[in-house]
Amino acid sequence: MPPIARPSALLAMALFALIGGQAVRAADQAVTLPYTQPDKDGNNWMVHYYGYLQQQGNMPVYSSTGVLTINGSSTSGRMQRTAKLDGKTGELVIENLPVGQTTVTRRFWFNKEDGYVRMIDVIRNTAGRDQQLQIVLNANANYGVQNGATVPDPKKKGQNYAFVAQTSANNRAMVEVFNGPGAKTPMNIEYQAGNSNVQGTISVNVPANKEIALMHVHAVTNSAADGQEFLKKLKDQKVLKDVPQATRKALINWNAGGMSFGDYEVLRGDANFDVVETRGGDQFRGTLKDPTYKITTFYGPVELPAAKVVGVVSVGAVRPRQLLFTTDGDVFGGTLEKDKLSLELSDGQSMDIPLAQVARAGYRRRADETDDGAAANADKPFVLMRTGERIAIKPPADALTVHTRFGPMKLRPEQLTAVVFQNEEHAVHEVRMADGTRLAAIVEAATLEVKLAASDQVIRFPQSSAARIQFRPDVTDVDESAPQLKLSNDETLVGTLVGKVQLDTGFSMLALDAAGLKGLARVKDSPADVQVTLWDDTNFRGQLQEPVVTCVTKGGLEVKIPIALVEEYTQPLPKPSAAIVAKVTALVAELNADDWQARQKAQEKLVQMGSMVAGVLRELKAGQPEEAQSRIDQVLTAVEKKGK
């Protein structure tokens, strides 16, 4: 006869399931449209038949918001009768809306406590080919806008991320958040004074049968000043709460990486409890009691205080290993010394949960925890392993040898931003350089050696086990004035062509100074021919006598490129002929003349010469007196405006 469980054991199991907070997963629920939810001010948010938001009630602020248009087509093309409530996230979901040659799934999350609605649009390209999508989001004030303004991004200079407008609805304000702070692919926010409408726009290329996601937030506050305060308090941690991992990874206008590391989603508790999720999907809430975590990694033992750990993930089915995620953004992988997690339930009783049954565990957000913890360390060097570990390292001292299509290269660490070993675009590695250059390459070393950031401990690991080495933040935006050489397999060199180019036009052999080339491109229907544009916009075709061009990158790397690999070379600031350079030099000298009229006349002549003088002026500026430098800046501004 099997032993009878003691009452205390039965009670403990019941408490584990009930008091401990086992999450009961509700089934998805079908609902009819329009769907309404009360806001915090006594009005109702309403999801319209056509899939956008309206407000109803006593002087509603919005007449509509979240109105989506893609390549001129909108969600208004088909009336929707039903939607569903996601049993796991609580979102209202309208699935597979046909919009042109895309389908859109709209996800609505109503936060009554803080007074906003989060919308996520998952857009799938159904055209069977790559598409450039022109996406527009519209919001309209119901009683008009008294005054409105875009809000500068606090993390990225020259970029806006939100819009706040005081309306005529009892002076309450509409708040539109189009991007997350510091977004790498932001929506542009367009507003004209006097209008009641604001737009967010973005142009993005979406590959065939792939999808992207855009997240936006809509709120009402009592005043424009309260709207600004709302934005300061709006934290990614809350806005991204319960967003499905696949959706979060598809977001392009929000930096959602803080909630996930590679393929792993970090579980966090709510304001009052830590949380443990079992492999069966059940969740138990309480207080994790282990004071430290001792883990054996492939480079030795590591001990972390619990205050440094935000979450634990178990990976593997046969012999599970653990990943510890820290407040600094590091991920330590290995085997925990203790094979259980201790959880204290809300009534003070404790339970030990075997690690073999744990899928994830996460701590509640701590009082001293900031959003900038992991972000502050994201700019520091690290190694990302294919198995999920993210290891902070000290900057390497030795050059890295790589083999490219153009021969071997020794690259200094200060020249690099990253080396990507696990690359979806190339079958080989990708070298990313601080000047914006991108090269396909193979790293020579089979075993890599680095030092841990926290100590001088040397760790060694096979190159094949690494997904990426990050030396510093990647360059995402290359200066518009920077010359670029684009190659046939998506490689890009940011630098200038140098030397002489011998070009056979068919009736004459021309010796061209590469510094004076404004553009050079291979002719697609005639691979042996190139199209050349000179500094003065002279444009003609010909064949290169030597089928190789030499490029010197901004970082000082000299590379000889077969013309067969060249797609296009662009130089926004080509160097004019020697005669023009001499004329510009003489006029610059006049910018410092004793006679004011002579200075003014020289400045006007330089402006009349147009953008072709910009490169020469930039070279000459540093050696000029203060007034001449000021006038050169004025000339550059004028010719840039004239060029546009």
XYZ file of C-alpha atoms in Angstrom, residues 63-623:
561
model
C -11.927 61.449 -32.691
C -9.582 58.706 -33.950
C -6.047 57.464 -33.436
C -3.917 54.550 -34.596
C -5.351 54.925 -38.113
C -2.971 52.843 -40.236
C -2.166 53.274 -43.934
C 0.328 51.141 -45.891
C 1.279 52.181 -49.429
C -1.953 54.155 -49.686
C -4.237 51.336 -48.480
C -5.856 51.412 -45.039
C -7.521 49.014 -42.618
C -10.826 50.670 -43.560
C -11.075 48.455 -46.622
C -12.981 45.776 -44.734
C -15.330 46.023 -41.750
C -14.378 43.698 -38.867
C -17.101 42.022 -36.847
C -15.088 39.981 -34.352
C -11.789 39.972 -32.483
C -10.386 37.920 -29.612
C -9.100 38.531 -26.114
C -5.728 36.826 -25.712
C -6.072 34.557 -22.693
C -2.399 34.900 -21.809
C -1.686 38.622 -22.309
C -5.145 40.153 -21.964
C -4.751 42.002 -25.272
C -7.549 42.539 -27.747
C -6.293 41.043 -31.025
C -7.628 41.618 -34.541
C -5.877 39.134 -36.786
C -4.840 39.203 -40.449
C -6.421 42.424 -41.641
C -5.804 42.683 -45.419
C -4.059 46.005 -46.236
C -2.828 46.144 -49.830
C -0.235 43.421 -50.320
C 0.219 42.921 -46.590
C -1.726 41.511 -43.680
C -1.836 43.308 -40.341
C -2.506 41.904 -36.884
C -3.388 44.679 -34.414
C -2.864 44.090 -30.682
C -4.510 46.462 -28.128
C -3.562 46.551 -24.446
C -5.604 48.873 -22.185
C -3.794 50.211 -19.112
C -6.556 51.905 -17.138
C -4.333 52.621 -14.116
C -1.897 54.807 -16.065
C -4.421 55.937 -18.645
C -3.043 54.726 -21.960
C -3.540 52.213 -24.737
C -0.611 50.294 -26.225
C -1.050 49.233 -29.834
C 1.225 46.865 -31.746
C 0.869 46.351 -35.490
C 2.440 43.159 -36.830
C 2.778 43.673 -40.585
C 3.491 40.701 -42.883
C 4.597 41.057 -46.517
C 2.375 38.681 -48.517
C 3.491 39.823 -51.998
C 5.976 36.981 -52.596
C 8.747 39.552 -53.198
C 10.502 42.249 -51.212
C 8.391 45.362 -50.678
C 9.222 48.938 -49.721
C 6.386 49.860 -47.389
C 5.353 53.472 -46.827
C 3.610 53.322 -43.457
C 1.540 56.154 -41.959
C -0.149 56.370 -38.538
C -2.717 59.140 -38.003
C -4.209 60.673 -34.852
C -6.971 63.317 -34.801
C -8.150 65.551 -31.938
C -11.919 65.646 -31.550
C -12.243 69.368 -30.661
C -9.079 70.706 -32.285
C -5.561 71.448 -31.043
C -4.749 74.695 -29.211
C -1.010 74.074 -29.281
C 1.066 71.005 -30.013
C 4.738 70.086 -30.169
C 6.965 67.121 -30.890
C 9.040 65.817 -27.973
C 12.821 65.341 -28.446
C 14.186 61.851 -27.869
C 16.054 61.892 -24.514
C 18.522 59.273 -25.769
C 19.202 60.343 -29.360
C 20.028 63.881 -30.426
C 18.121 65.278 -33.413
C 15.335 62.696 -33.139
C 11.760 63.004 -31.842
C 9.819 60.214 -30.231
C 6.461 61.623 -29.113
C 3.879 64.372 -29.594
C 1.924 66.280 -26.924
C -0.955 68.636 -27.753
C -3.313 70.644 -25.583
C -6.809 70.358 -27.059
C -10.090 72.236 -26.763
C -11.643 69.303 -24.877
C -11.528 71.037 -21.464
C -7.834 71.812 -22.166
C -6.923 68.147 -21.797
C -3.970 66.848 -23.805
C -3.479 64.063 -26.296
C -0.185 62.178 -26.012
C 1.092 60.148 -28.977
C 4.231 58.016 -28.495
C 5.448 56.890 -31.915
C 8.857 55.449 -30.910
C 10.747 54.126 -27.949
C 13.591 56.325 -26.625
C 16.771 55.791 -28.645
C 15.018 53.788 -31.370
C 17.348 52.820 -34.229
C 14.561 52.811 -36.831
C 12.190 55.566 -35.697
C 9.013 56.863 -37.244
C 9.155 60.499 -38.373
C 6.615 62.695 -36.593
C 4.894 65.274 -38.787
C 2.745 68.091 -37.412
C 1.766 71.496 -38.791
C 0.666 74.224 -36.379
C -3.066 74.865 -36.501
C -3.976 71.320 -37.531
C -5.845 68.817 -35.374
C -3.968 65.926 -37.008
C -0.508 64.440 -36.328
C 1.198 61.708 -38.360
C 3.942 59.196 -37.819
C 5.596 57.988 -41.041
C 8.237 55.436 -41.899
C 9.577 53.789 -45.059
C 10.915 50.280 -44.556
C 11.893 47.364 -46.795
C 10.258 44.088 -45.776
C 11.480 40.832 -47.382
C 8.991 38.430 -48.949
C 6.927 36.494 -46.389
C 8.629 38.282 -43.481
C 7.087 40.567 -40.907
C 7.882 43.665 -38.889
C 6.104 45.191 -35.906
C 5.435 48.813 -34.895
C 4.432 49.773 -31.359
C 2.711 53.044 -30.443
C 1.092 54.399 -27.284
C -1.970 56.689 -26.990
C -2.886 58.567 -23.810
C -4.962 61.436 -22.417
C -3.710 63.756 -19.637
C -5.247 66.748 -17.865
C -2.831 69.218 -19.469
C 0.159 69.422 -21.792
C 2.450 69.729 -18.748
C 0.955 66.506 -17.384
C 1.582 64.952 -20.797
C 5.299 65.730 -20.479
C 5.306 64.183 -16.992
C 3.502 61.114 -18.347
C 6.313 60.615 -20.875
C 8.982 60.857 -18.168
C 7.254 58.143 -16.135
C 6.514 55.846 -19.083
C 9.012 53.001 -18.737
C 9.848 50.313 -21.266
C 9.586 47.682 -18.535
C 5.856 48.336 -18.188
C 5.027 49.188 -21.794
C 6.585 45.940 -23.006
C 4.877 43.872 -20.319
C 3.566 40.555 -21.661
C 4.413 41.334 -25.289
C 4.938 37.909 -26.913
C 8.601 37.200 -27.607
C 8.151 36.750 -31.358
C 6.335 40.092 -31.556
C 8.966 41.841 -29.447
C 11.753 40.598 -31.712
C 9.903 41.956 -34.755
C 9.646 45.504 -33.321
C 11.646 48.035 -35.338
C 10.702 51.367 -33.723
C 11.279 50.307 -30.122
C 14.405 48.941 -28.475
C 12.875 45.871 -26.891
C 16.162 44.021 -26.349
C 16.181 44.807 -22.631
C 13.449 42.196 -22.140
C 15.208 39.425 -24.024
C 18.733 38.197 -24.633
C 19.197 36.548 -28.010
C 16.589 33.781 -28.205
C 15.798 33.898 -24.480
C 13.029 35.928 -22.887
C 13.684 37.118 -19.345
C 10.833 36.555 -16.922
C 10.297 39.272 -14.293
C 7.967 39.305 -11.329
C 5.375 41.990 -10.654
C 5.656 44.763 -8.044
C 5.061 42.445 -5.061
C 6.341 38.969 -5.932
C 9.143 37.074 -7.581
C 7.984 34.390 -10.009
C 8.972 30.831 -10.941
C 7.661 29.231 -14.148
C 7.702 25.459 -14.471
C 8.333 23.486 -17.639
C 4.607 22.723 -17.743
C 3.835 26.440 -18.005
C 2.530 27.019 -14.460
C 3.705 30.142 -12.625
C 4.206 30.444 -8.848
C 4.672 33.754 -7.054
C 6.382 34.504 -3.784
C 9.881 35.511 -2.641
C 13.041 33.773 -3.894
C 15.229 33.184 -0.840
C 18.620 32.046 -2.185
C 21.174 34.732 -1.123
C 23.746 33.807 -3.768
C 24.100 31.762 -6.941
C 27.179 29.631 -7.508
C 27.514 28.508 -11.114
C 30.217 26.460 -12.839
C 30.952 27.916 -16.288
C 33.235 26.680 -19.059
C 35.891 29.150 -17.863
C 35.585 28.475 -14.125
C 33.287 29.002 -11.119
C 31.369 32.265 -10.681
C 29.484 33.388 -7.575
C 26.825 36.104 -7.883
C 24.821 37.751 -5.093
C 21.070 37.468 -5.625
C 20.863 41.287 -5.777
C 22.801 41.142 -9.075
C 20.502 38.543 -10.665
C 17.303 39.513 -12.492
C 16.376 36.100 -13.838
C 17.244 32.440 -14.389
C 16.498 30.375 -17.495
C 16.978 26.598 -17.744
C 17.906 25.306 -21.194
C 18.211 21.742 -22.473
C 15.981 18.738 -21.903
C 18.338 15.891 -20.938
C 20.904 17.699 -18.773
C 19.483 21.177 -18.205
C 21.979 24.019 -17.768
C 21.176 27.440 -16.394
C 21.599 30.972 -17.686
C 21.870 33.721 -15.060
C 20.856 37.193 -16.296
C 22.340 40.090 -14.330
C 21.525 43.743 -13.682
C 24.661 44.644 -15.676
C 23.376 42.904 -18.789
C 25.730 39.925 -18.516
C 24.567 36.327 -18.966
C 26.478 33.536 -17.212
C 25.842 29.991 -18.416
C 26.655 26.720 -16.720
C 25.463 24.435 -13.931
C 24.195 25.806 -10.637
C 25.765 24.240 -7.563
C 22.369 24.013 -5.813
C 19.807 21.886 -7.647
C 16.742 23.659 -6.209
C 15.239 27.136 -5.967
C 13.836 28.178 -2.599
C 10.557 30.087 -2.777
C 8.799 31.582 0.251
C 5.038 31.744 -0.156
C 2.942 34.688 0.942
C 2.018 33.030 4.284
C 5.681 32.463 5.185
C 5.959 28.788 4.260
C 8.850 27.722 2.031
C 8.995 25.383 -0.933
C 12.037 23.953 -2.729
C 11.433 23.648 -6.473
C 13.783 21.239 -8.296
C 15.738 22.916 -11.109
C 14.772 20.013 -13.350
C 11.184 21.319 -13.180
C 12.062 25.021 -13.603
C 11.822 26.701 -17.019
C 12.402 30.276 -15.841
C 12.547 32.334 -12.676
C 12.553 36.087 -12.280
C 12.867 38.671 -9.542
C 10.456 41.535 -8.929
C 11.750 44.947 -9.928
C 13.897 46.252 -7.079
C 13.559 49.748 -5.605
C 17.129 50.722 -6.570
C 16.961 49.166 -10.044
C 17.093 51.576 -12.984
C 16.413 51.187 -16.679
C 19.974 52.310 -17.390
C 21.738 49.445 -15.574
C 22.192 46.996 -18.434
C 22.042 49.810 -20.991
C 25.076 51.501 -19.437
C 27.099 48.328 -19.931
C 25.732 47.594 -23.400
C 28.378 49.908 -24.865
C 31.230 47.958 -23.264
C 33.033 45.043 -24.967
C 31.432 41.627 -24.653
C 31.332 38.165 -26.198
C 27.969 36.656 -27.106
C 28.079 32.858 -27.226
C 25.848 30.700 -29.433
C 24.605 28.981 -26.261
C 23.250 32.274 -24.873
C 26.013 33.563 -22.570
C 26.912 37.252 -22.745
C 30.314 37.781 -21.163
C 31.722 41.250 -20.437
C 35.387 41.408 -21.471
C 38.274 43.861 -21.443
C 39.188 45.453 -24.794
C 41.599 43.076 -26.589
C 45.111 44.400 -27.155
C 46.209 42.320 -30.146
C 45.269 42.803 -33.805
C 42.780 40.393 -35.341
C 43.775 38.606 -38.567
C 40.937 38.089 -41.042
C 40.840 36.758 -44.597
C 38.711 38.635 -47.134
C 38.100 38.381 -50.868
C 40.779 41.051 -51.203
C 43.440 39.258 -49.185
C 44.411 38.918 -45.496
C 44.109 41.925 -43.168
C 45.348 42.696 -39.664
C 42.740 44.823 -37.927
C 43.389 46.711 -34.699
C 40.649 46.497 -32.049
C 40.164 50.279 -32.164
C 39.241 49.974 -35.866
C 36.412 47.538 -35.103
C 32.927 47.738 -33.656
C 32.065 44.035 -33.942
C 32.842 40.692 -35.534
C 29.703 38.661 -36.225
C 30.321 34.919 -36.462
C 26.663 33.881 -36.691
C 25.603 35.815 -39.765
C 22.296 35.418 -41.609
C 23.383 37.423 -44.677
C 26.752 35.775 -45.379
C 27.949 32.198 -45.157
C 31.127 33.615 -43.595
C 31.796 36.099 -40.812
C 31.092 39.818 -40.983
C 33.578 42.454 -39.858
C 32.030 45.758 -38.791
C 34.318 48.752 -38.521
C 34.104 52.006 -36.595
C 33.948 54.089 -39.789
C 30.873 52.206 -41.044
C 32.727 49.748 -43.304
C 31.241 46.245 -43.531
C 33.279 43.323 -44.913
C 32.612 39.601 -45.335
C 35.597 37.743 -43.907
C 36.855 34.675 -42.074
C 38.614 35.133 -38.743
C 41.882 33.214 -38.801
C 42.126 32.146 -35.133
C 40.371 28.868 -34.355
C 40.546 29.616 -30.619
C 39.845 33.072 -29.219
C 41.380 34.431 -26.024
C 40.070 37.375 -23.969
C 40.109 38.670 -20.388
C 37.006 39.009 -18.218
C 35.980 42.604 -17.470
C 35.605 41.886 -13.753
C 39.129 40.452 -13.399
C 42.265 39.546 -15.316
C 41.071 35.959 -15.707
C 41.872 34.734 -19.225
C 39.186 32.665 -20.931
C 39.604 30.675 -24.138
C 36.851 29.350 -26.342
C 36.507 27.920 -29.865
C 35.646 30.501 -32.504
C 32.816 28.206 -33.616
C 31.086 28.602 -30.227
C 30.884 32.415 -30.450
C 28.027 34.307 -32.118
C 29.609 37.769 -31.861
C 32.377 39.820 -30.314
C 31.277 43.407 -29.700
C 34.078 45.946 -29.255
C 31.923 49.101 -29.114
C 28.456 50.224 -30.288
C 27.817 49.579 -33.981
C 27.782 52.494 -36.398
C 24.212 52.722 -37.664
C 24.258 56.084 -39.421
C 27.020 57.038 -41.865
C 27.504 60.776 -42.447
C 25.726 61.949 -45.596
C 28.941 63.613 -46.770
C 30.962 60.399 -46.410
C 32.037 58.650 -49.641
C 30.936 55.018 -49.927
C 31.881 52.088 -52.139
C 29.118 49.457 -52.281
C 30.046 45.956 -53.435
C 28.055 43.131 -54.981
C 27.426 41.033 -51.842
C 26.229 43.812 -49.530
C 29.718 44.760 -48.414
C 30.328 48.487 -47.958
C 33.551 50.447 -47.660
C 33.271 53.952 -46.236
C 36.171 55.718 -47.893
C 37.529 57.368 -51.039
C 38.926 56.035 -54.297
C 42.549 57.111 -54.756
C 45.142 57.243 -57.527
C 44.657 57.607 -61.281
C 41.905 55.891 -63.252
C 42.651 55.140 -66.923
C 39.358 55.125 -68.817
C 38.934 54.111 -72.451
C 35.887 55.950 -73.856
C 36.139 54.222 -77.241
C 37.571 57.298 -78.941
C 39.999 58.590 -76.326
C 41.975 57.370 -73.306
C 41.382 59.636 -70.302
C 43.534 59.767 -67.170
C 41.164 60.727 -64.368
C 42.070 61.715 -60.829
C 40.035 59.389 -58.569
C 39.668 62.194 -56.028
C 37.616 64.105 -58.612
C 35.066 61.324 -59.188
C 31.565 62.094 -57.957
C 30.292 58.676 -58.913
C 31.282 55.390 -60.528
C 29.031 52.414 -61.209
C 29.156 49.229 -63.227
C 26.786 49.208 -66.194
C 24.394 46.338 -65.474
C 23.754 45.272 -69.064
C 27.460 45.550 -69.944
C 29.653 44.299 -67.058
C 32.921 45.454 -68.630
C 31.711 49.081 -68.813
C 31.442 51.688 -66.076
C 29.411 54.873 -65.792
C 31.529 57.771 -64.519
C 30.379 61.118 -63.102
C 32.997 63.816 -62.573
C 33.038 66.617 -59.994
C 31.379 69.023 -62.478
C 28.589 66.496 -63.289
C 30.174 65.462 -66.612
C 28.746 61.992 -67.231
C 29.970 59.287 -69.645
C 30.762 55.574 -70.070
C 33.945 53.683 -70.735
C 36.143 50.707 -69.823
C 38.874 50.752 -67.192
C 42.308 49.882 -68.519
C 43.129 48.275 -65.150
C 40.065 46.358 -63.832
C 40.911 47.276 -60.226
C 40.223 50.376 -58.117
C 41.917 51.316 -54.847
C 39.847 52.473 -51.872
C 41.228 53.980 -48.665
C 38.656 53.733 -45.880
C 38.034 56.478 -43.366
C 39.742 54.257 -40.789
C 42.933 54.068 -42.877
C 42.491 50.639 -44.480
C 43.715 50.414 -48.112
C 41.882 47.837 -50.224
C 42.232 46.960 -53.908
C 38.817 46.041 -55.338
C 38.221 44.213 -58.658
C 35.771 46.295 -60.682
C 33.638 43.165 -61.168
C 32.703 43.379 -57.472
C 31.786 47.075 -57.535
C 28.129 48.050 -57.518
C 28.401 51.785 -56.989
C 30.775 54.451 -55.684
C 29.442 57.807 -54.467
C 31.467 60.824 -53.336
C 29.278 63.753 -52.214
C 32.346 66.034 -51.944
C 34.619 65.292 -54.921
C 37.760 67.361 -55.405
C 37.534 69.802 -58.340
C 40.291 70.359 -60.887
C 43.556 72.074 -59.911
C 42.404 75.331 -61.537
C 39.194 75.400 -59.470
C 41.108 74.528 -56.282
C 43.477 77.446 -56.929
C 40.534 79.804 -57.494
C 38.803 78.659 -54.274
C 42.073 79.046 -52.334
C 42.455 82.619 -53.582
C 38.875 83.504 -52.638
C 39.331 81.994 -49.159
C 42.347 84.265 -48.679
C 40.066 87.210 -49.532
C 37.699 86.203 -46.720
C 40.288 87.690 -44.344
C 40.917 90.883 -46.318
C 41.048 94.227 -44.498
C 38.230 95.630 -46.616
C 34.792 94.422 -45.496
C 33.388 94.694 -49.013
C 36.216 92.490 -50.375
C 35.403 89.835 -47.753
C 31.707 89.959 -48.593
C 32.348 89.794 -52.336
C 34.609 86.738 -51.952
C 31.939 84.995 -49.857
C 29.272 85.659 -52.486
C 31.493 84.298 -55.273
C 32.088 81.086 -53.305
C 28.342 80.626 -52.809
C 27.800 81.129 -56.550
C 30.296 78.348 -57.328
C 27.939 75.896 -55.617
C 28.410 72.559 -53.874
C 31.502 71.606 -55.903
C 33.609 73.833 -53.626
C 32.385 72.260 -50.360
C 35.123 69.629 -50.096
C 37.916 72.157 -50.753
C 36.436 74.595 -48.229
C 36.337 71.913 -45.548
C 40.017 71.139 -46.145
C 41.018 74.821 -46.020
C 38.905 75.857 -43.041
C 41.148 74.627 -40.207
C 44.081 76.851 -41.251
